[in-house]
Amino acid sequence: MNVYESPWMDEDLRVFRETVSRFAETEMAPHDARWRAQHHVDRETWRRAGELGLLCLDIPAEYGGGGGDFRHECILYEETSRRGLSGFGQGVHSICAHYLLNHGTEAQKQRWLPRMASGELIGAIAMTEPGAGSDLQGIRTRAVAEGDGYLINGSKIFITNGAQASIIALVVRTDPNERKRGLSILMVETPGLAGYRVGRVLDKMGMASQDTAELFFENARVPADALLGPEPGRGMYQLMADLPYERAIIAIAGVAAMEGAVAETVKYVKERQAFGQTLASMQTIRFKLAEITTITRVARTFVDRCIEQVLEGKLDTETASMAKWWVTDMQQKVIDECVQLHGGYGYMNEYLVCRMFTDARVQRIYGGTNEIMKELISRSL
Ligand SMILES: Cc1cc2nc3c(=O)[nH]c(=O)nc-3n(C[C@H](O)[C@H](O)[C@H](O)COP(=O)(O)OP(=O)(O)OC[C@H]3O[C@@H](n4cnc5c(N)ncnc54)[C@H](O)[C@@H]3O)c2cc1C
């Protein structure tokens, strides 16, 4: 079969892909089992990624970033997701950096982006609370303007990179009398912050190497210039502007995981013997491979178009929502077939498809659930 290559690839990006692939293969994959057992990626790996220039790839060089574009980011998501390296939350790190880039003041960009690019700071975005997930307008974490800063009280849950995060785009309620316009984003630098505490690293079905955590704020005080944007009350607007970017990243990781799982499964059924022949010589098995390969290619083609739209600055909410729900649903379906084709081995954590299967489940839940994606799409009809 012809090897498919995304239309946005070029020679420079091929060279860059090799660098990323080498990093994933030599500095991440050998540690993944240990990371899964300890429930976090080594802090050192973040610094190393920074040293190699693999963080904040599409942030301009004047802020310490890679000075590349979204294609560079995509390659990083693809090379990690294809290998089931789901603990390294560089997507969320980038999303946090983009809130700064898109909505921050010049001083905020200068203060935080270079340190995020070097891996000194690890980024997170904290929206979800025990009582508010899909319904972001129900956010209760309160930030009260006091003196020359804000006093924060409340808690967040399910925060990716939560335990290690040192710069958090924190969604807070600055006005209790307004629902939508009562929300703001504060950029909270956590090291040494009195009143800030990381709770449990949560015990999850999959993504065991990801330090998803609870965060607590008890009279935590941040300076006034932690506010993202020119005035309070713009949080919902900022979230709506940036969520398509986040949803594109989820879809890219999803399709890359499908590609990795399908490649692994093709290899497996060509080797595995049953009834005196390889599994791959049975037509029912070959038809299954044809089906999952087709679904994966269709998903890839759509995702590639979304990537082009991000590059053109034209990815709209509806298209990003379509990619997020459909690709992640297909990710689960395709990887489920891959597990089935591995038989009992597919149920064993030491097999890539097994880890990919449990990792995949959350893709339909976070970044806005797939039901919320359909709600967003249907509103536009
Ligand atoms: C591993 C993991 C990592 C995460 N990382 C982050 C992170 O970094 N930052 C962050 O802020 N959050 C994060 N989340 C939280 C995630 O975004 C939320 O769990 C998600 O948005 C759903 O919110 P909820 O859990 O409160 O579910 P609910 O909102 O209570 O939803 C429960 C069910 O009801 C459905 N539902 C809700 N409203 C509607 C509606 N209007 N129409 C139809 N169906 C509806 C939902 O689709 C879902 O099926 C993470 C979650 C997990 C599990």
Short mmCIF file of C-alpha atoms and ligand atoms in Angstrom, two decimals:
data_model
loop_
_atom_site.label_atom_id
_atom_site.label_comp_id
_atom_site.label_asym_id
_atom_site.label_seq_id
_atom_site.Cartn_x
_atom_site.Cartn_y
_atom_site.Cartn_z
CA MET A 1 0.00 0.00 0.00
CA ASN A 2 1.16 3.54 -0.70
CA VAL A 3 2.43 5.19 2.44
CA TYR A 4 0.17 8.14 3.18
CA GLU A 5 1.85 11.38 4.08
CA SER A 6 0.00 14.45 5.32
CA PRO A 7 -0.18 17.18 2.68
CA TRP A 8 1.28 19.70 5.14
CA MET A 9 4.56 17.78 5.50
CA ASP A 10 7.75 18.95 3.80
CA GLU A 11 11.45 18.09 3.81
CA ASP A 12 12.36 20.21 6.87
CA LEU A 13 9.49 18.70 8.81
CA ARG A 14 10.66 15.19 7.88
CA VAL A 15 14.03 15.96 9.45
CA PHE A 16 12.27 17.43 12.48
CA ARG A 17 10.07 14.32 12.74
CA GLU A 18 13.20 12.20 12.96
CA THR A 19 14.46 14.27 15.91
CA VAL A 20 11.13 13.97 17.72
CA SER A 21 10.88 10.29 16.94
CA ARG A 22 14.37 9.71 18.35
CA PHE A 23 13.46 11.60 21.52
CA ALA A 24 10.27 9.56 21.95
CA GLU A 25 12.03 6.29 21.22
CA THR A 26 15.14 6.77 23.35
CA GLU A 27 14.17 9.21 26.11
CA MET A 28 10.52 8.43 26.67
CA ALA A 29 9.46 4.92 25.63
CA PRO A 30 12.07 3.11 27.80
CA HIS A 31 10.70 4.90 30.89
CA ASP A 32 6.98 4.57 30.17
CA ALA A 33 6.37 1.50 32.37
CA ARG A 34 8.09 3.20 35.30
CA TRP A 35 6.19 6.42 34.66
CA ARG A 36 2.92 4.50 34.66
CA ALA A 37 3.86 2.90 37.99
CA GLN A 38 4.82 6.22 39.61
CA HIS A 39 1.90 8.11 38.00
CA HIS A 40 3.97 10.88 36.54
CA VAL A 41 6.57 11.59 33.89
CA ASP A 42 10.02 12.44 35.28
CA ARG A 43 10.53 16.15 35.88
CA GLU A 44 13.87 15.76 34.10
CA THR A 45 12.11 14.74 30.87
CA TRP A 46 10.37 18.11 30.71
CA ARG A 47 13.71 19.92 31.10
CA ARG A 48 15.29 17.66 28.50
CA ALA A 49 12.45 18.35 26.06
CA GLY A 50 13.02 22.06 26.71
CA GLU A 51 16.76 21.72 26.09
CA LEU A 52 16.09 20.02 22.77
CA GLY A 53 13.69 22.81 21.78
CA LEU A 54 10.66 20.50 21.79
CA LEU A 55 8.39 22.61 24.00
CA CYS A 56 6.24 25.54 22.84
CA LEU A 57 7.16 24.75 19.25
CA ASP A 58 4.69 27.17 17.69
CA ILE A 59 5.40 30.02 20.11
CA PRO A 60 7.45 32.84 18.48
CA ALA A 61 11.21 32.77 19.09
CA GLU A 62 11.07 36.25 20.67
CA TYR A 63 9.30 34.56 23.61
CA GLY A 64 11.75 31.68 23.73
CA GLY A 65 9.52 29.34 21.72
CA GLY A 66 10.47 27.22 18.75
CA GLY A 67 9.36 29.84 16.26
CA GLY A 68 7.69 27.13 14.22
CA ASP A 69 4.03 26.62 13.47
CA PHE A 70 1.26 24.20 14.32
CA ARG A 71 2.78 21.50 12.10
CA HIS A 72 5.72 21.20 14.49
CA GLU A 73 3.33 20.76 17.40
CA CYS A 74 1.41 18.13 15.43
CA ILE A 75 4.55 16.09 14.89
CA LEU A 76 5.22 16.03 18.63
CA TYR A 77 1.63 14.88 19.36
CA GLU A 78 1.82 12.28 16.62
CA GLU A 79 5.15 10.76 17.58
CA THR A 80 4.15 10.42 21.25
CA SER A 81 0.57 9.25 20.65
CA ARG A 82 1.59 6.63 18.10
CA ARG A 83 3.72 5.04 20.81
CA GLY A 84 1.07 5.29 23.54
CA LEU A 85 3.15 7.83 25.50
CA SER A 86 0.16 9.46 27.11
CA GLY A 87 1.65 10.83 30.34
CA PHE A 88 3.68 13.70 28.94
CA GLY A 89 1.10 16.50 28.93
CA GLN A 90 2.78 18.69 26.34
CA GLY A 91 -0.59 19.37 24.69
CA VAL A 92 -1.96 21.01 27.83
CA HIS A 93 1.39 22.79 28.30
CA SER A 94 1.01 24.27 24.80
CA ILE A 95 -2.62 25.18 25.37
CA CYS A 96 -1.61 27.08 28.50
CA ALA A 97 1.13 28.86 26.52
CA HIS A 98 -1.40 29.79 23.85
CA TYR A 99 -3.70 31.46 26.38
CA LEU A 100 -0.74 33.66 27.23
CA LEU A 101 0.21 34.26 23.62
CA ASN A 102 -3.32 35.08 22.49
CA HIS A 103 -4.61 37.05 25.45
CA GLY A 104 -1.64 38.01 27.64
CA THR A 105 0.07 41.36 28.00
CA GLU A 106 3.58 41.80 26.63
CA ALA A 107 4.95 41.64 30.20
CA GLN A 108 3.10 38.37 30.90
CA LYS A 109 4.43 36.80 27.69
CA GLN A 110 7.97 37.86 28.52
CA ARG A 111 7.69 36.63 32.09
CA TRP A 112 6.31 33.16 31.49
CA LEU A 113 6.67 31.94 27.91
CA PRO A 114 10.50 31.60 27.84
CA ARG A 115 10.38 29.61 31.08
CA MET A 116 7.65 27.39 29.67
CA ALA A 117 9.67 26.79 26.52
CA SER A 118 12.75 25.81 28.52
CA GLY A 119 10.78 23.34 30.64
CA GLU A 120 11.43 25.33 33.82
CA LEU A 121 7.67 25.83 34.18
CA ILE A 122 5.08 23.17 33.41
CA GLY A 123 1.72 24.48 32.28
CA ALA A 124 -1.82 23.41 33.10
CA ILE A 125 -5.30 24.69 32.41
CA ALA A 126 -7.73 24.38 35.31
CA MET A 127 -11.40 24.76 34.50
CA THR A 128 -13.15 21.72 35.94
CA GLU A 129 -14.42 21.65 39.52
CA PRO A 130 -16.18 18.95 41.52
CA GLY A 131 -19.49 20.71 40.80
CA ALA A 132 -18.79 22.12 37.33
CA GLY A 133 -17.50 20.20 34.31
CA SER A 134 -19.52 20.51 31.11
CA ASP A 135 -21.31 23.51 32.56
CA LEU A 136 -18.40 25.91 32.88
CA GLN A 137 -20.72 28.70 33.87
CA GLY A 138 -21.19 26.85 37.15
CA ILE A 139 -17.57 27.52 38.18
CA ARG A 140 -17.40 28.61 41.81
CA THR A 141 -13.69 29.05 42.55
CA ARG A 142 -13.73 32.64 43.64
CA ALA A 143 -11.14 35.36 43.07
CA VAL A 144 -11.84 38.56 44.95
CA ALA A 145 -9.99 41.73 43.98
CA GLU A 146 -8.26 42.88 47.15
CA GLY A 147 -5.57 45.52 47.44
CA ASP A 148 -3.20 45.09 44.53
CA GLY A 149 -4.16 41.50 43.78
CA TYR A 150 -6.70 38.70 43.95
CA LEU A 151 -7.54 36.38 46.81
CA ILE A 152 -8.44 32.90 45.52
CA ASN A 153 -10.59 30.29 47.26
CA GLY A 154 -11.90 27.07 45.77
CA SER A 155 -10.82 23.80 44.22
CA LYS A 156 -10.29 22.15 40.85
CA ILE A 157 -10.40 18.49 39.86
CA PHE A 158 -9.09 16.27 37.03
CA ILE A 159 -6.30 18.71 36.15
CA THR A 160 -3.82 17.34 33.61
CA ASN A 161 -0.19 17.96 34.67
CA GLY A 162 -1.81 18.99 37.97
CA ALA A 163 0.76 17.64 40.41
CA GLN A 164 3.78 19.08 38.60
CA ALA A 165 2.24 22.23 37.14
CA SER A 166 3.98 25.46 38.03
CA ILE A 167 2.01 27.87 35.82
CA ILE A 168 -1.74 27.39 35.75
CA ALA A 169 -4.31 29.12 33.59
CA LEU A 170 -6.92 29.12 36.35
CA VAL A 171 -10.54 29.82 35.51
CA VAL A 172 -12.14 31.72 38.39
CA ARG A 173 -15.30 33.59 39.20
CA THR A 174 -14.55 37.27 39.63
CA ASP A 175 -18.19 38.40 39.68
CA PRO A 176 -20.74 36.27 41.57
CA ASN A 177 -23.66 38.19 40.06
CA GLU A 178 -22.82 37.43 36.43
CA ARG A 179 -22.76 33.92 34.99
CA LYS A 180 -20.94 34.17 31.68
CA ARG A 181 -19.26 37.50 32.22
CA GLY A 182 -18.41 36.63 35.80
CA LEU A 183 -15.50 34.39 34.76
CA SER A 184 -11.85 35.36 34.34
CA ILE A 185 -8.56 33.55 33.83
CA LEU A 186 -5.70 34.11 36.26
CA MET A 187 -2.19 32.96 35.39
CA VAL A 188 -1.08 31.46 38.67
CA GLU A 189 2.58 30.67 39.27
CA THR A 190 2.44 28.03 41.98
CA PRO A 191 5.96 27.50 43.41
CA GLY A 192 6.00 29.01 46.89
CA LEU A 193 2.40 30.23 46.64
CA ALA A 194 0.92 30.28 50.15
CA GLY A 195 -2.58 28.79 50.30
CA TYR A 196 -2.06 26.56 47.27
CA ARG A 197 -2.05 22.80 47.68
CA VAL A 198 -2.01 19.84 45.29
CA GLY A 199 -4.38 17.10 46.41
CA ARG A 200 -4.43 13.51 45.27
CA VAL A 201 -2.89 12.33 42.03
CA LEU A 202 -6.00 10.59 40.78
CA ASP A 203 -6.15 6.83 40.21
CA LYS A 204 -7.45 6.52 36.65
CA MET A 205 -8.66 3.77 34.29
CA GLY A 206 -5.90 4.65 31.82
CA MET A 207 -3.23 7.29 31.22
CA ALA A 208 -1.53 6.00 34.34
CA SER A 209 1.64 8.02 33.75
CA GLN A 210 -0.28 11.31 33.69
CA ASP A 211 -0.30 13.22 37.00
CA THR A 212 -3.95 14.28 36.81
CA ALA A 213 -4.68 15.92 40.15
CA GLU A 214 -6.94 17.90 42.42
CA LEU A 215 -5.88 21.46 43.27
CA PHE A 216 -6.89 23.51 46.30
CA PHE A 217 -6.78 27.25 46.90
CA GLU A 218 -7.30 28.64 50.40
CA ASN A 219 -6.77 32.39 50.58
CA ALA A 220 -4.08 32.12 47.92
CA ARG A 221 -3.01 35.62 46.90
CA VAL A 222 -1.79 36.51 43.41
CA PRO A 223 -0.82 39.96 42.09
CA ALA A 224 -3.26 41.95 39.97
CA ASP A 225 -1.14 41.40 36.88
CA ALA A 226 -1.89 37.67 37.05
CA LEU A 227 -5.17 38.54 35.30
CA LEU A 228 -5.20 37.39 31.69
CA GLY A 229 -6.47 40.13 29.44
CA PRO A 230 -7.21 43.81 29.87
CA GLU A 231 -10.08 43.47 32.35
CA PRO A 232 -11.90 40.86 34.42
CA GLY A 233 -14.95 39.08 33.00
CA ARG A 234 -13.37 37.92 29.75
CA GLY A 235 -12.69 34.31 30.79
CA MET A 236 -15.56 32.70 28.89
CA TYR A 237 -14.67 34.61 25.74
CA GLN A 238 -11.02 33.56 26.06
CA LEU A 239 -12.01 29.91 26.56
CA MET A 240 -14.35 29.94 23.57
CA ALA A 241 -11.61 31.46 21.41
CA ASP A 242 -9.00 28.86 22.33
CA LEU A 243 -11.01 25.66 22.76
CA PRO A 244 -11.01 24.80 19.00
CA TYR A 245 -7.18 24.64 19.20
CA GLU A 246 -7.42 22.27 22.18
CA ARG A 247 -9.99 20.10 20.40
CA ALA A 248 -7.82 19.88 17.29
CA ILE A 249 -4.96 18.61 19.48
CA ILE A 250 -7.22 15.91 20.96
CA ALA A 251 -8.26 14.78 17.48
CA ILE A 252 -4.63 14.71 16.28
CA ALA A 253 -3.57 12.60 19.26
CA GLY A 254 -6.58 10.37 18.58
CA VAL A 255 -5.82 9.67 14.96
CA ALA A 256 -2.13 9.14 15.68
CA ALA A 257 -3.02 6.58 18.37
CA MET A 258 -5.25 4.81 15.83
CA GLU A 259 -2.39 4.73 13.33
CA GLY A 260 0.00 3.35 15.94
CA ALA A 261 -2.47 0.69 17.07
CA VAL A 262 -3.32 -0.40 13.53
CA ALA A 263 0.37 -0.67 12.55
CA GLU A 264 1.07 -2.73 15.66
CA THR A 265 -1.91 -4.99 14.93
CA VAL A 266 -0.96 -5.57 11.29
CA LYS A 267 2.48 -6.65 12.47
CA TYR A 268 0.97 -8.92 15.11
CA VAL A 269 -1.51 -10.78 12.89
CA LYS A 270 1.18 -11.36 10.28
CA GLU A 271 3.23 -13.21 12.89
CA ARG A 272 0.65 -14.92 15.08
CA GLN A 273 -0.11 -18.50 14.08
CA ALA A 274 -3.43 -20.30 14.52
CA PHE A 275 -4.83 -23.36 12.74
CA GLY A 276 -1.55 -23.85 10.89
CA GLN A 277 -1.46 -20.40 9.32
CA THR A 278 -0.93 -16.80 10.27
CA LEU A 279 -3.97 -14.86 11.43
CA ALA A 280 -3.37 -12.46 8.53
CA SER A 281 -4.01 -15.21 6.01
CA MET A 282 -7.64 -15.51 7.15
CA GLN A 283 -10.06 -13.40 5.17
CA THR A 284 -12.18 -12.33 8.15
CA ILE A 285 -9.04 -10.98 9.80
CA ARG A 286 -7.89 -9.22 6.63
CA PHE A 287 -11.34 -7.64 6.24
CA LYS A 288 -11.13 -6.34 9.81
CA LEU A 289 -7.73 -4.83 8.99
CA ALA A 290 -9.17 -3.27 5.85
CA GLU A 291 -12.01 -1.73 7.86
CA ILE A 292 -9.89 -0.24 10.64
CA THR A 293 -7.32 1.02 8.12
CA THR A 294 -10.09 2.73 6.14
CA ILE A 295 -11.62 4.37 9.21
CA THR A 296 -8.17 5.54 10.29
CA ARG A 297 -7.42 7.01 6.84
CA VAL A 298 -10.75 8.83 6.72
CA ALA A 299 -10.07 10.24 10.19
CA ARG A 300 -6.55 11.25 9.14
CA THR A 301 -7.79 13.04 6.04
CA PHE A 302 -10.29 15.07 8.05
CA VAL A 303 -7.75 15.82 10.79
CA ASP A 304 -5.21 16.94 8.18
CA ARG A 305 -7.78 19.40 6.86
CA CYS A 306 -8.32 20.68 10.40
CA ILE A 307 -4.55 21.12 10.79
CA GLU A 308 -4.51 23.18 7.59
CA GLN A 309 -7.37 25.26 8.95
CA VAL A 310 -5.45 25.90 12.20
CA LEU A 311 -2.49 27.02 10.06
CA GLU A 312 -4.78 29.34 8.10
CA GLY A 313 -6.34 30.65 11.35
CA LYS A 314 -9.70 29.34 10.15
CA LEU A 315 -10.58 26.36 12.33
CA ASP A 316 -14.09 27.12 13.56
CA THR A 317 -15.83 25.76 16.66
CA GLU A 318 -18.14 23.42 14.74
CA THR A 319 -15.42 21.78 12.65
CA ALA A 320 -13.15 21.38 15.69
CA SER A 321 -16.08 19.83 17.57
CA MET A 322 -16.77 17.43 14.69
CA ALA A 323 -13.15 16.32 14.66
CA LYS A 324 -13.04 15.93 18.43
CA TRP A 325 -16.16 13.77 18.81
CA TRP A 326 -15.90 11.71 15.66
CA VAL A 327 -12.21 10.94 15.76
CA THR A 328 -12.25 10.02 19.46
CA ASP A 329 -15.30 7.77 18.97
CA MET A 330 -13.48 6.09 16.07
CA GLN A 331 -10.31 5.88 18.15
CA GLN A 332 -12.14 3.81 20.72
CA LYS A 333 -13.79 1.61 18.07
CA VAL A 334 -10.60 0.98 16.09
CA ILE A 335 -8.41 0.29 19.11
CA ASP A 336 -11.08 -2.04 20.50
CA GLU A 337 -10.77 -4.07 17.27
CA CYS A 338 -6.98 -4.02 17.66
CA VAL A 339 -7.32 -5.47 21.17
CA GLN A 340 -9.67 -8.15 19.80
CA LEU A 341 -7.20 -9.08 17.06
CA HIS A 342 -4.51 -9.54 19.72
CA GLY A 343 -6.69 -12.07 21.60
CA GLY A 344 -5.75 -12.48 25.28
CA TYR A 345 -2.50 -10.62 24.75
CA GLY A 346 -4.52 -7.55 23.86
CA TYR A 347 -5.82 -7.52 27.43
CA MET A 348 -2.33 -7.45 28.91
CA ASN A 349 -0.86 -4.11 29.91
CA GLU A 350 2.53 -5.08 28.54
CA TYR A 351 0.99 -4.89 25.04
CA LEU A 352 0.79 -1.46 23.45
CA VAL A 353 -2.80 -1.89 22.21
CA CYS A 354 -3.98 -2.68 25.74
CA ARG A 355 -2.53 0.54 27.14
CA MET A 356 -3.83 2.47 24.15
CA PHE A 357 -7.33 1.07 24.74
CA THR A 358 -7.62 2.26 28.34
CA ASP A 359 -5.85 5.54 27.48
CA ALA A 360 -8.35 6.18 24.68
CA ARG A 361 -11.48 6.13 26.81
CA VAL A 362 -10.98 9.57 28.30
CA GLN A 363 -10.59 11.17 24.88
CA ARG A 364 -14.41 11.08 24.59
CA ILE A 365 -14.76 12.79 27.96
CA TYR A 366 -12.24 15.62 28.34
CA GLY A 367 -11.80 18.75 26.25
CA GLY A 368 -15.60 19.01 26.35
CA THR A 369 -17.47 15.69 26.27
CA ASN A 370 -18.54 14.29 22.91
CA GLU A 371 -22.14 15.09 23.84
CA ILE A 372 -21.18 18.74 24.34
CA MET A 373 -19.44 18.64 20.93
CA LYS A 374 -22.73 17.55 19.33
CA GLU A 375 -24.53 20.29 21.23
CA LEU A 376 -22.11 22.87 19.78
CA ILE A 377 -22.47 21.50 16.24
CA SER A 378 -26.25 21.33 16.41
CA ARG A 379 -26.48 24.93 17.62
CA SER A 380 -24.91 26.06 14.36
CA LEU A 381 -27.43 24.25 12.15
C1 LIG B 1 -8.02 12.26 32.67
C2 LIG B 1 -8.75 13.58 32.65
C3 LIG B 1 -8.03 14.74 32.39
C4 LIG B 1 -8.67 15.98 32.42
N1 LIG B 1 -7.94 17.12 32.26
C5 LIG B 1 -8.52 18.32 32.51
C6 LIG B 1 -7.74 19.51 32.53
O1 LIG B 1 -6.52 19.50 32.29
N2 LIG B 1 -8.36 20.66 32.84
C7 LIG B 1 -9.70 20.73 33.12
O2 LIG B 1 -10.19 21.81 33.40
N3 LIG B 1 -10.46 19.62 33.08
C8 LIG B 1 -9.91 18.41 32.80
N4 LIG B 1 -10.67 17.28 32.80
C9 LIG B 1 -12.10 17.38 33.08
C10 LIG B 1 -12.99 17.13 31.89
O3 LIG B 1 -12.88 18.15 30.95
C11 LIG B 1 -14.43 16.95 32.42
O4 LIG B 1 -14.46 15.72 33.14
C12 LIG B 1 -15.46 16.99 31.33
O5 LIG B 1 -15.58 18.26 30.77
C13 LIG B 1 -16.85 16.53 31.81
O6 LIG B 1 -17.22 17.19 32.97
P1 LIG B 1 -17.76 16.33 34.22
O7 LIG B 1 -16.77 15.27 34.52
O8 LIG B 1 -18.15 17.25 35.31
O9 LIG B 1 -19.06 15.61 33.68
P2 LIG B 1 -20.58 16.23 33.57
O10 LIG B 1 -20.51 17.59 33.02
O11 LIG B 1 -21.21 16.01 34.91
O12 LIG B 1 -21.20 15.26 32.52
C14 LIG B 1 -21.69 13.95 32.83
C15 LIG B 1 -22.37 13.39 31.58
O13 LIG B 1 -23.49 14.21 31.22
C16 LIG B 1 -23.35 14.65 29.88
N5 LIG B 1 -23.87 16.01 29.74
C17 LIG B 1 -23.60 17.10 30.51
N6 LIG B 1 -24.24 18.16 30.03
C18 LIG B 1 -24.91 17.76 28.93
C19 LIG B 1 -25.74 18.42 27.97
N7 LIG B 1 -26.00 19.73 28.04
N8 LIG B 1 -26.27 17.69 26.96
C20 LIG B 1 -26.01 16.36 26.87
N9 LIG B 1 -25.22 15.70 27.74
C21 LIG B 1 -24.68 16.39 28.75
C22 LIG B 1 -21.86 14.61 29.61
O14 LIG B 1 -21.61 14.54 28.22
C23 LIG B 1 -21.45 13.37 30.36
O15 LIG B 1 -21.71 12.25 29.56
C24 LIG B 1 -10.07 16.03 32.70
C25 LIG B 1 -10.79 14.85 32.91
C26 LIG B 1 -10.14 13.65 32.91
C27 LIG B 1 -10.96 12.41 33.21
#
